[in-house]
Short mmCIF file of C-alpha atoms in Angstrom, two decimals:
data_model
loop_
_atom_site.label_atom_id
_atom_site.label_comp_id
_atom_site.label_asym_id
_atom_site.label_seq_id
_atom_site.Cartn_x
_atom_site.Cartn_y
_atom_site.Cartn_z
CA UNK A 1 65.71 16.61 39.53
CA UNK A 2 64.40 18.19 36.58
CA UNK A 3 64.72 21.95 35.15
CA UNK A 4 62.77 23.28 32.61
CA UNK A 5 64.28 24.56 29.36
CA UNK A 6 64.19 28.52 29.72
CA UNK A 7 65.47 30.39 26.11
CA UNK A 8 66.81 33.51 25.12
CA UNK A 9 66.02 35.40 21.83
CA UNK A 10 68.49 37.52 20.44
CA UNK A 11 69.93 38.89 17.22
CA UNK A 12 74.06 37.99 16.47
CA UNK A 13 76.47 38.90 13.81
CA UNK A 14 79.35 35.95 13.75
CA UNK A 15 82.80 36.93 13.20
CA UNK A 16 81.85 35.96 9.74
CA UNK A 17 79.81 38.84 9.50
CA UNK A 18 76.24 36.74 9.29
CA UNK A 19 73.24 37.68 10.86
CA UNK A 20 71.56 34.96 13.14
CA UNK A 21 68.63 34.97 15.42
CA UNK A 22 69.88 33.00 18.54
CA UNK A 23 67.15 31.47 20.42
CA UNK A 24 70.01 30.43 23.14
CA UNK A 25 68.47 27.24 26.10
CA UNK A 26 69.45 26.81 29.10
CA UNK A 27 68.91 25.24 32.13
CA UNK A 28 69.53 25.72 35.82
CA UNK A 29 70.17 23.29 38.53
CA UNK A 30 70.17 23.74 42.37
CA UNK A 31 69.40 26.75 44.27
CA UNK A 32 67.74 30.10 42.73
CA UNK A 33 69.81 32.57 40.60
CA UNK A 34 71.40 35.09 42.66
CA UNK A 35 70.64 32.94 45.98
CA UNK A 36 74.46 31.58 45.93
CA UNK A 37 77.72 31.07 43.95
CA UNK A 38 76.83 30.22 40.13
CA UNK A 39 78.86 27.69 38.58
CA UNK A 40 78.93 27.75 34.68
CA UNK A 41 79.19 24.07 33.15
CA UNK A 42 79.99 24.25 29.23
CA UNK A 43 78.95 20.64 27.24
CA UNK A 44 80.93 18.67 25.33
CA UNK A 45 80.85 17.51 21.46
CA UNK A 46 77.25 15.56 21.91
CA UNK A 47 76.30 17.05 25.41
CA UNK A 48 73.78 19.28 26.33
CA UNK A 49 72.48 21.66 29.43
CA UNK A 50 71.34 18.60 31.20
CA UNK A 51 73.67 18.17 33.27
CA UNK A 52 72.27 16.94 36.50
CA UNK A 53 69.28 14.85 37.64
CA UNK A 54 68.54 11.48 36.83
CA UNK A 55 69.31 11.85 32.31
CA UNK A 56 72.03 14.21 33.38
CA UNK A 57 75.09 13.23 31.24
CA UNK A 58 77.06 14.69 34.09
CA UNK A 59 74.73 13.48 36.75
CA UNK A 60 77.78 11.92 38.75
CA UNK A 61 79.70 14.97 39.43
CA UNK A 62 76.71 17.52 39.98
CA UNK A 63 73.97 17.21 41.66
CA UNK A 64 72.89 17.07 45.74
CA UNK A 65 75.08 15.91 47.31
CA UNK A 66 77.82 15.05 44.69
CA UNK A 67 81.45 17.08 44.64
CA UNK A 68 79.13 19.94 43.14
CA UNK A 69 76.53 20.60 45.11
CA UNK A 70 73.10 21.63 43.94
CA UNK A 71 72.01 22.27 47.56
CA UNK A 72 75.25 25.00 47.67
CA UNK A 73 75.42 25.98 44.47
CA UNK A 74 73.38 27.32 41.12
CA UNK A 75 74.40 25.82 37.84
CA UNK A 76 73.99 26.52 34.90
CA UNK A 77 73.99 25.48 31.57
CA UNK A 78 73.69 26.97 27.75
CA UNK A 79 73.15 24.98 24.98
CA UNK A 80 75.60 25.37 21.75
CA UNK A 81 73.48 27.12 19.49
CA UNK A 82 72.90 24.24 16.78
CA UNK A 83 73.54 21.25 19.21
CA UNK A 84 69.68 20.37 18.50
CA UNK A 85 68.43 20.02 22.48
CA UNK A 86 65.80 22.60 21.69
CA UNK A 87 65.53 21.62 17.98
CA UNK A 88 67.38 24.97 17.23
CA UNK A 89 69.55 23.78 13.75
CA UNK A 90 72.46 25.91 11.77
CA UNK A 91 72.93 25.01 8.48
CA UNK A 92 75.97 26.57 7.74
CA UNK A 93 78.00 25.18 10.48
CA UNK A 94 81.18 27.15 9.32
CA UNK A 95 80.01 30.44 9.83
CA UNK A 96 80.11 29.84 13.57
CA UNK A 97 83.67 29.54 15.84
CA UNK A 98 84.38 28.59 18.97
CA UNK A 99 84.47 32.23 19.59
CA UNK A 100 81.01 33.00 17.91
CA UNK A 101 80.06 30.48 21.05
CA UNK A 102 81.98 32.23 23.73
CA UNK A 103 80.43 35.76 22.13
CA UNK A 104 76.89 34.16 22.57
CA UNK A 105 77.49 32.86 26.12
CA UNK A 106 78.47 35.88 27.44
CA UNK A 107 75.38 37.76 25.58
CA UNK A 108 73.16 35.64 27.79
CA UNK A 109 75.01 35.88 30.73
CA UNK A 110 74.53 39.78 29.95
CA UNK A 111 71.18 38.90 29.43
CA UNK A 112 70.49 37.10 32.98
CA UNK A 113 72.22 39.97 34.36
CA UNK A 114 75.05 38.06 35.61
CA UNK A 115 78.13 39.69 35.78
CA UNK A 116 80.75 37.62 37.62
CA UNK A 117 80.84 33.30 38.48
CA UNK A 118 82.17 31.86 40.61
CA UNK A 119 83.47 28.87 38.46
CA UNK A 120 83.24 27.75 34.81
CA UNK A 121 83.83 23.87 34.31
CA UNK A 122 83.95 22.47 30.91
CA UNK A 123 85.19 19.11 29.16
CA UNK A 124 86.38 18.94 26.01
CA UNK A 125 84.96 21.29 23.42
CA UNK A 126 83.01 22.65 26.98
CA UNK A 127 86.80 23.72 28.21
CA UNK A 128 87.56 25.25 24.69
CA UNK A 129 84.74 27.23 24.96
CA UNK A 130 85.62 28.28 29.08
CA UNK A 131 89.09 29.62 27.62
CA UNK A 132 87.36 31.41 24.87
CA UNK A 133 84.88 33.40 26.84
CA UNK A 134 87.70 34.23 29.54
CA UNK A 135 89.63 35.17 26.84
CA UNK A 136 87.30 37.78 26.10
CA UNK A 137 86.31 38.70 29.76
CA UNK A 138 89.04 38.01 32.36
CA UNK A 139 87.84 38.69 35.53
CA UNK A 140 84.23 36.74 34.67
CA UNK A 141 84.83 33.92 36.99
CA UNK A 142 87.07 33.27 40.24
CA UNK A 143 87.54 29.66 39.18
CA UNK A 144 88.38 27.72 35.82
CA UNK A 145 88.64 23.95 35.31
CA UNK A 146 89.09 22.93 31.88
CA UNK A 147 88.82 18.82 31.55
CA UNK A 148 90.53 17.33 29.29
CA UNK A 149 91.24 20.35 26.48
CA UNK A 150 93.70 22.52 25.26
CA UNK A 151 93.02 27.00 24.63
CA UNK A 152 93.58 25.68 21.00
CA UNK A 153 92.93 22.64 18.63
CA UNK A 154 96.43 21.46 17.92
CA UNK A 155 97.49 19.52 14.50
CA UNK A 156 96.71 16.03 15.83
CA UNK A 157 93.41 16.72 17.03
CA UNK A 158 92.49 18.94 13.70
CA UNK A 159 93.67 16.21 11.44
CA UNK A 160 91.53 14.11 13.43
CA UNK A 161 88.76 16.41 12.77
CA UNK A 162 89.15 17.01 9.32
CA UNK A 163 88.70 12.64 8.63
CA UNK A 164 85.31 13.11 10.76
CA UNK A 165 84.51 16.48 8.38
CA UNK A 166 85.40 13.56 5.14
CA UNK A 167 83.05 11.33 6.46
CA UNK A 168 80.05 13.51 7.64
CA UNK A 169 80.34 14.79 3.91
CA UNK A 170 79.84 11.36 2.33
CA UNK A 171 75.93 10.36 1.52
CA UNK A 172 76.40 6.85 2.79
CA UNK A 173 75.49 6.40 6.62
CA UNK A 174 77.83 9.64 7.60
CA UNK A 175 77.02 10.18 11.15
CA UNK A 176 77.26 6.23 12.02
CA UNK A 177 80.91 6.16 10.34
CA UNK A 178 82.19 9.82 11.95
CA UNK A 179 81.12 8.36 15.34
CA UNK A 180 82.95 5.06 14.46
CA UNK A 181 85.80 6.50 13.72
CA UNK A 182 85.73 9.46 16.54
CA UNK A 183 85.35 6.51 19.54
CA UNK A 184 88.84 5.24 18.33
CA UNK A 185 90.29 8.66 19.25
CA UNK A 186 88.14 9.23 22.03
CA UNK A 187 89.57 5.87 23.51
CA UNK A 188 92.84 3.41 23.21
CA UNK A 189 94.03 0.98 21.80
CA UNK A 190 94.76 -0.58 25.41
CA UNK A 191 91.53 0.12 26.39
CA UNK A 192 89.58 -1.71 23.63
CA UNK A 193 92.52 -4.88 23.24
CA UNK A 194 91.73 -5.30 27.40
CA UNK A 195 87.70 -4.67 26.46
CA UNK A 196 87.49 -7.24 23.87
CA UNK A 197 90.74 -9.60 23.65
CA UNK A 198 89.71 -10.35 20.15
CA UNK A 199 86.36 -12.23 21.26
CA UNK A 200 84.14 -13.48 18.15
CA UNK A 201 80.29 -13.43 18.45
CA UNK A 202 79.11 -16.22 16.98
CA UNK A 203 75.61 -14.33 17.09
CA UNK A 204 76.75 -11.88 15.31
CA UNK A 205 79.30 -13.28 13.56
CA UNK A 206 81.83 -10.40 13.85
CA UNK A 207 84.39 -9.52 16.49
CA UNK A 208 82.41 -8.12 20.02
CA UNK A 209 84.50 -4.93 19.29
CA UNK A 210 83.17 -4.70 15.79
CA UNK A 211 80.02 -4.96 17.06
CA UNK A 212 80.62 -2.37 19.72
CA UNK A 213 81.29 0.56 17.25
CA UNK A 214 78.42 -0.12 15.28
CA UNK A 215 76.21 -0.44 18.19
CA UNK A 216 78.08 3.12 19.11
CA UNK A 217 77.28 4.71 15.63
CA UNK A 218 74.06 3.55 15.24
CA UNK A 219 73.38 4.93 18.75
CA UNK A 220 74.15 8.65 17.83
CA UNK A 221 72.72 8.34 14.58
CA UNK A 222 69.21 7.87 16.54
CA UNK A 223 69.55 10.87 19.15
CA UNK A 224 71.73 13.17 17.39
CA UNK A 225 71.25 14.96 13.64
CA UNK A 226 74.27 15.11 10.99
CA UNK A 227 73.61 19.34 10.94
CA UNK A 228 74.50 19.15 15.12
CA UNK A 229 77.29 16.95 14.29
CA UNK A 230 79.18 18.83 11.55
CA UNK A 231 78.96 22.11 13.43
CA UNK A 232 80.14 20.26 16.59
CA UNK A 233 83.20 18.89 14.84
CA UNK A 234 83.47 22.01 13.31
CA UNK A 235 83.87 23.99 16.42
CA UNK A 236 86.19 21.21 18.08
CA UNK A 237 88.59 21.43 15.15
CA UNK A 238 88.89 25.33 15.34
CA UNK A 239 89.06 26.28 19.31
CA UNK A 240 92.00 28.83 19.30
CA UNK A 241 91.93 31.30 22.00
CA UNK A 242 94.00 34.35 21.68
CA UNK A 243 97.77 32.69 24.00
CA UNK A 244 98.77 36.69 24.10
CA UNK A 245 95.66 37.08 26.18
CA UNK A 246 96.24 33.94 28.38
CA UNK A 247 97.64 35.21 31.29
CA UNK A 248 95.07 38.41 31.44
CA UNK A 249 92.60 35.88 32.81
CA UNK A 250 91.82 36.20 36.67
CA UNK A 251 90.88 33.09 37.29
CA UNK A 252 91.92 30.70 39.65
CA UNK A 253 93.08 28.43 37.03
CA UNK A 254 92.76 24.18 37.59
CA UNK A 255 93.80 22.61 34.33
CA UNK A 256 92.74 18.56 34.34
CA UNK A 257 94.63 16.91 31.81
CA UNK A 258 93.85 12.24 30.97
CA UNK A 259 97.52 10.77 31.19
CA UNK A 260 96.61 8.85 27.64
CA UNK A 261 94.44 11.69 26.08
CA UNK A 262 94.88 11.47 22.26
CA UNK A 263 92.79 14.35 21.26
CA UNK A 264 94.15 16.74 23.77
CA UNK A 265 97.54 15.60 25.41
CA UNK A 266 98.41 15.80 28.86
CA UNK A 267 101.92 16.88 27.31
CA UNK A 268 100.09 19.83 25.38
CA UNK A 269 98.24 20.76 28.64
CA UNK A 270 101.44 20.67 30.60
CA UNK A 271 103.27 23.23 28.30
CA UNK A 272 100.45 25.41 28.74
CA UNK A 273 100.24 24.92 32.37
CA UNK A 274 104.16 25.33 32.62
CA UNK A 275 104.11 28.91 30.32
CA UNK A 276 101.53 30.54 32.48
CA UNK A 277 103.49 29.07 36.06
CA UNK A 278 106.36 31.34 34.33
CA UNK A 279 104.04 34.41 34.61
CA UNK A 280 103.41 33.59 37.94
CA UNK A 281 99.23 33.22 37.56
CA UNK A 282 97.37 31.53 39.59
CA UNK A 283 97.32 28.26 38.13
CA UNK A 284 97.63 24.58 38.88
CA UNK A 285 97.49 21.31 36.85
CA UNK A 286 96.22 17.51 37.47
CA UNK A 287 96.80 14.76 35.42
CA UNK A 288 93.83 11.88 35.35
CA UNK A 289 95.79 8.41 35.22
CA UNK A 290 93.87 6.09 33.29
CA UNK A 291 93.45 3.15 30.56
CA UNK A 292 90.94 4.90 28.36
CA UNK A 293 92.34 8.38 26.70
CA UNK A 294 90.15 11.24 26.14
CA UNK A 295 86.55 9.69 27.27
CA UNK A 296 88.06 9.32 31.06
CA UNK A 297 86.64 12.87 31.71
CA UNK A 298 83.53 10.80 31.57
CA UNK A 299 84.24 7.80 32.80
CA UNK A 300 86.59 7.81 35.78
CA UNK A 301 84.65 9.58 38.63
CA UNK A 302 86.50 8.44 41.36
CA UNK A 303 89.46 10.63 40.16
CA UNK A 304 87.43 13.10 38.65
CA UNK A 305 85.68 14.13 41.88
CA UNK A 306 88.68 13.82 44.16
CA UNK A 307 90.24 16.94 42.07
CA UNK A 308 87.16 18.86 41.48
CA UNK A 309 86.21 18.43 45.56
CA UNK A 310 89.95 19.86 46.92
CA UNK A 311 89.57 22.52 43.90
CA UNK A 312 86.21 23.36 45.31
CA UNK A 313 87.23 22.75 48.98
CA UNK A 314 90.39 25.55 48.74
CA UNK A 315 88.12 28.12 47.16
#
């Protein structure tokens, strides 16, 4: 399947108070706009708005066929201003927010003339983004699934961010040693000891998990520029929707939390879950059980498309 890149041009003022021309991207996926239910997917950290099809990063969850279904659905997808798909670049990353994003999103939704979804699914910094914008507009969309996030970066996960914002500031292969660094959050130690079990390459002559991380950094450092990076990080280490607002939001509300998440954990997700249960919304939680933390949202399908498919099913 493949979608061509469509852009939007227009002019925004962050909450910063700086002028930008946006040249937002996009793509869709599956049937024509306005021909059935649209389904708003927001990207993660180093994803983009192709999400489907045969380079989709989320090809295994979207597409015909799969638990969302291009031949019943329209998705879409926006790329974070900055994120570099469409060779769009910020170079002030912190004049932008998470809620600069949400702002922009909902501009081109404005834009496209579409004024209600029926579901917004994000992972990660995606999710952060999906509480932002709903936030701002709650009765946008009759469904919500956050993966794997939090309506707010908590201490753990900024601290986190702030050692990746040390090392994308050095002059000495930043982006190679911020991803290094970043897989060891966005996985476990369980999952790498069972990976690896301290094997030696003789080839190499370093430890196969050694070699793994570089292989890792060196892999982002080719498809993905430092300027993307630092505003990504930069965004991930400041998502704070409004909680006053929380329970204003409309939504249908599915929060998917990874049992061993370190940068967003299921125990944060639960206390968020459990606050809004008080107020009597709408809202339900699921918990991912696996070995590898925070990258599961990406990795284990099988439970990943069970949820999504009874979430979709009781709609």
């Amino acid at each position: 399947m493949k979608t061509e890149l469509k852009h939007i041009n227009f002019s925004y003022r962050t909450d910063s108070q700086k002028e930008y021309n946006i040249p937002l991207s996009y793509q869709l996926f599956g049937k024509d706009l306005f021909s059935a239910p649209i389904i708003l997917v927001n990207h993660a950290l180093t994803g983009n708005s192709n999400v489907s099809g045969e380079k989709g990063w989320w090809k295994q969850l979207i597409g015909e066929h799969q638990v969302i279904d291009t031949g019943q659905y329209t998705v879409l997808c926006f790329n974070i201003p900055g994120n570099g798909f469409d060779d769009f670049f910020i170079d002030e990353c912190e004049d932008f927010t998470p809620s600069d994003i949400a702002n922009i999103f909902l501009k081109g939704l404005e834009i496209l003339n579409i004024k209600s979804l029926h579901a917004i699914i994000g992972g990660s910094l995606g999710g952060g983004i999906g509480w932002e914008m709903l936030v701002k507009k709650p009765h946008l969309a009759e469904i919500f699934i956050p993966v794997a996030c939090d309506f707010k970066t908590h201490d753990w996960l900024h601290a986190q961010c702030l050692v990746q914002k040390f090392l994308l500031n050095q002059n000495d292969e930043p982006l190679q040693k911020a991803r290094i660094h970043a897989m060891l959050c966005y996985r476990t130690p369980e999952s790498l000891n069972n990976r690896f079990q301290n094997r030696y390459s003789e080839e190499k002559q370093r430890l196969e998990s050694e070699d793994w991380l570089v292989y890792h950094g060196k892999a982002l450092n080719e498809r993905f520029s430092l300027k993307s990076y630092k505003l990504m990080n930069h965004l991930l280490m400041n998502i704070n929707a409004n909680e006053e607002h929380l329970e204003k939001i409309q939504a249908r509300m599915h929060m998917i939390s990874v049992d061993t998440d370190l940068f967003f954990p299921a125990s944060e997700i639960r206390m968020c879950f459990e606050k809004l249960k008080e107020k009597n919304k709408d809202v339900f939680y699921h918990e991912i059980t696996s070995v590898h933390g925070h990258d599961a949202f990406l990795m284990e399908y099988k439970q990943l498309n069970t949820i999504i498919k009874n979430i979709l099913k009781n709609e």
